[in-house]
């Protein structure tokens, strides 16, 4: 699994493309992960394939 810890504090960025797919991002204010529509290119590291991967990388208990 890639190290996404640095991406956890990045803002949501769906990217400019239109090959939409559901991905997950970390919302630091809520300390939780949420779904978003990823355009398929660019964006940033705050972009996870599953909620579980997002939670393991970013959620603090």
XYZ file of N, CA and C in Angstrom:
183
model
N 0.855 -1.188 0.000
C 0.000 0.000 0.000
C 0.892 1.240 0.000
N 0.553 2.189 -0.806
C 1.319 3.436 -0.878
C 1.140 4.234 0.408
N 2.121 5.049 0.733
C 2.039 5.903 1.909
C 1.288 7.171 1.542
N 0.077 7.306 2.029
C -0.768 8.456 1.718
C -0.845 9.441 2.873
N -0.104 9.215 3.965
C -0.232 10.048 5.164
C -0.155 11.529 4.823
N 0.783 11.931 3.968
C 0.906 13.333 3.583
C -0.309 13.844 2.836
N -1.007 12.963 2.123
C -2.188 13.359 1.373
C -3.403 13.595 2.244
N -3.378 13.100 3.460
C -4.547 13.208 4.338
C -4.925 14.655 4.634
N -3.961 15.553 4.613
C -4.255 16.957 4.915
C -4.505 17.786 3.657
N -4.397 17.170 2.487
C -4.635 17.901 1.242
C -6.133 18.089 1.018
N -6.528 19.168 0.330
C -7.951 19.396 0.065
C -8.485 18.411 -0.969
N -9.776 18.219 -0.976
C -10.425 17.381 -1.976
C -10.138 17.944 -3.362
N -9.696 17.089 -4.281
C -9.406 17.511 -5.656
C -9.824 16.397 -6.609
N -10.998 16.516 -7.245
C -11.477 15.457 -8.136
C -10.744 15.379 -9.469
N -9.893 16.370 -9.774
C -9.170 16.378 -11.041
C -10.043 16.883 -12.184
N -9.422 17.227 -13.327
C -10.144 17.851 -14.427
C -10.781 16.878 -15.421
N -10.433 15.610 -15.359
C -10.928 14.661 -16.364
C -12.358 14.220 -16.062
N -12.947 13.487 -17.000
C -14.357 13.105 -16.863
C -14.584 11.604 -16.950
N -13.589 10.819 -16.534
C -13.735 9.369 -16.459
C -14.106 9.048 -15.005
N -15.333 9.424 -14.636
C -15.751 9.428 -13.232
C -15.818 8.039 -12.621
N -15.342 7.976 -11.390
C -15.450 6.770 -10.579
C -15.509 7.196 -9.116
N -16.143 6.379 -8.304
C -16.257 6.681 -6.875
C -14.931 6.376 -6.195
N -14.436 7.344 -5.441
C -13.235 7.180 -4.629
C -13.529 7.749 -3.245
N -12.561 7.674 -2.369
C -12.696 8.147 -0.994
C -11.624 9.175 -0.692
N -11.972 10.177 0.117
C -11.007 11.182 0.563
C -11.167 11.373 2.059
N -10.134 11.909 2.693
C -10.173 12.163 4.125
C -10.552 13.609 4.378
N -11.555 13.809 5.241
C -11.986 15.141 5.668
C -11.406 15.374 7.062
N -10.343 16.185 7.182
C -9.690 16.355 8.486
C -10.565 17.031 9.534
N -11.501 17.875 9.124
C -12.380 18.530 10.106
C -13.314 17.531 10.761
N -13.761 16.531 10.001
C -14.656 15.506 10.539
C -13.887 14.280 11.047
N -12.566 14.221 10.784
C -11.739 13.062 11.099
C -12.384 11.777 10.584
N -12.870 11.843 9.328
C -13.497 10.676 8.718
C -13.305 10.710 7.204
N -13.609 9.599 6.583
C -13.490 9.473 5.136
C -14.868 9.577 4.492
N -14.906 10.132 3.281
C -16.164 10.298 2.563
C -15.947 10.014 1.080
N -17.029 9.650 0.399
C -16.964 9.375 -1.032
C -16.945 10.662 -1.838
N -16.339 10.576 -3.015
C -16.419 11.662 -3.990
C -16.253 11.067 -5.376
N -16.630 11.846 -6.387
C -16.463 11.427 -7.776
C -15.108 11.905 -8.267
N -14.215 10.962 -8.535
C -12.879 11.269 -9.061
C -12.944 11.236 -10.584
N -12.372 12.246 -11.225
C -12.418 12.355 -12.676
C -11.489 11.414 -13.425
N -10.566 10.757 -12.738
C -9.711 9.771 -13.373
C -8.301 10.229 -13.686
N -7.988 11.507 -13.480
C -6.618 11.974 -13.708
C -6.313 13.159 -12.803
N -5.022 13.377 -12.608
C -4.499 14.467 -11.771
C -5.057 14.352 -10.357
N -5.590 15.387 -9.772
C -6.002 15.333 -8.377
C -4.788 15.377 -7.465
N -4.895 14.749 -6.279
C -3.772 14.713 -5.344
C -3.776 13.392 -4.578
N -2.974 13.289 -3.534
C -2.845 12.033 -2.788
C -3.995 11.774 -1.823
N -4.876 12.734 -1.631
C -6.045 12.511 -0.776
C -7.116 11.854 -1.643
N -6.843 10.609 -2.039
C -7.658 9.887 -3.007
C -7.391 8.400 -2.787
N -8.404 7.683 -2.312
C -8.234 6.289 -1.928
C -9.267 5.414 -2.630
N -8.878 4.194 -2.970
C -9.779 3.288 -3.679
C -10.928 2.801 -2.807
N -10.689 2.641 -1.512
C -11.732 2.151 -0.612
C -11.763 2.977 0.671
N -12.879 2.892 1.366
C -12.993 3.568 2.658
C -11.994 2.974 3.652
N -11.815 1.671 3.607
C -10.896 1.016 4.542
C -9.467 1.538 4.378
N -9.000 1.667 3.145
C -7.649 2.181 2.903
C -7.535 3.613 3.409
N -8.552 4.422 3.156
C -8.571 5.804 3.630
C -8.498 5.850 5.153
N -9.327 5.053 5.809
C -9.356 5.057 7.273
C -8.018 4.613 7.862
N -7.421 3.578 7.302
C -6.139 3.084 7.815
C -5.038 4.122 7.656
N -5.090 4.895 6.574
C -4.050 5.886 6.309
C -4.232 7.165 7.108
N -5.493 7.544 7.383
C -5.732 8.908 7.852
C -6.496 9.086 9.157
N -7.414 8.212 9.496
C -8.282 8.449 10.652
C -7.507 8.235 11.943
N -7.569 9.233 12.816
C -6.915 9.170 14.120
C -7.955 8.860 15.183
N -7.632 7.911 16.064
C -8.578 7.543 17.129
C -8.116 8.072 18.463
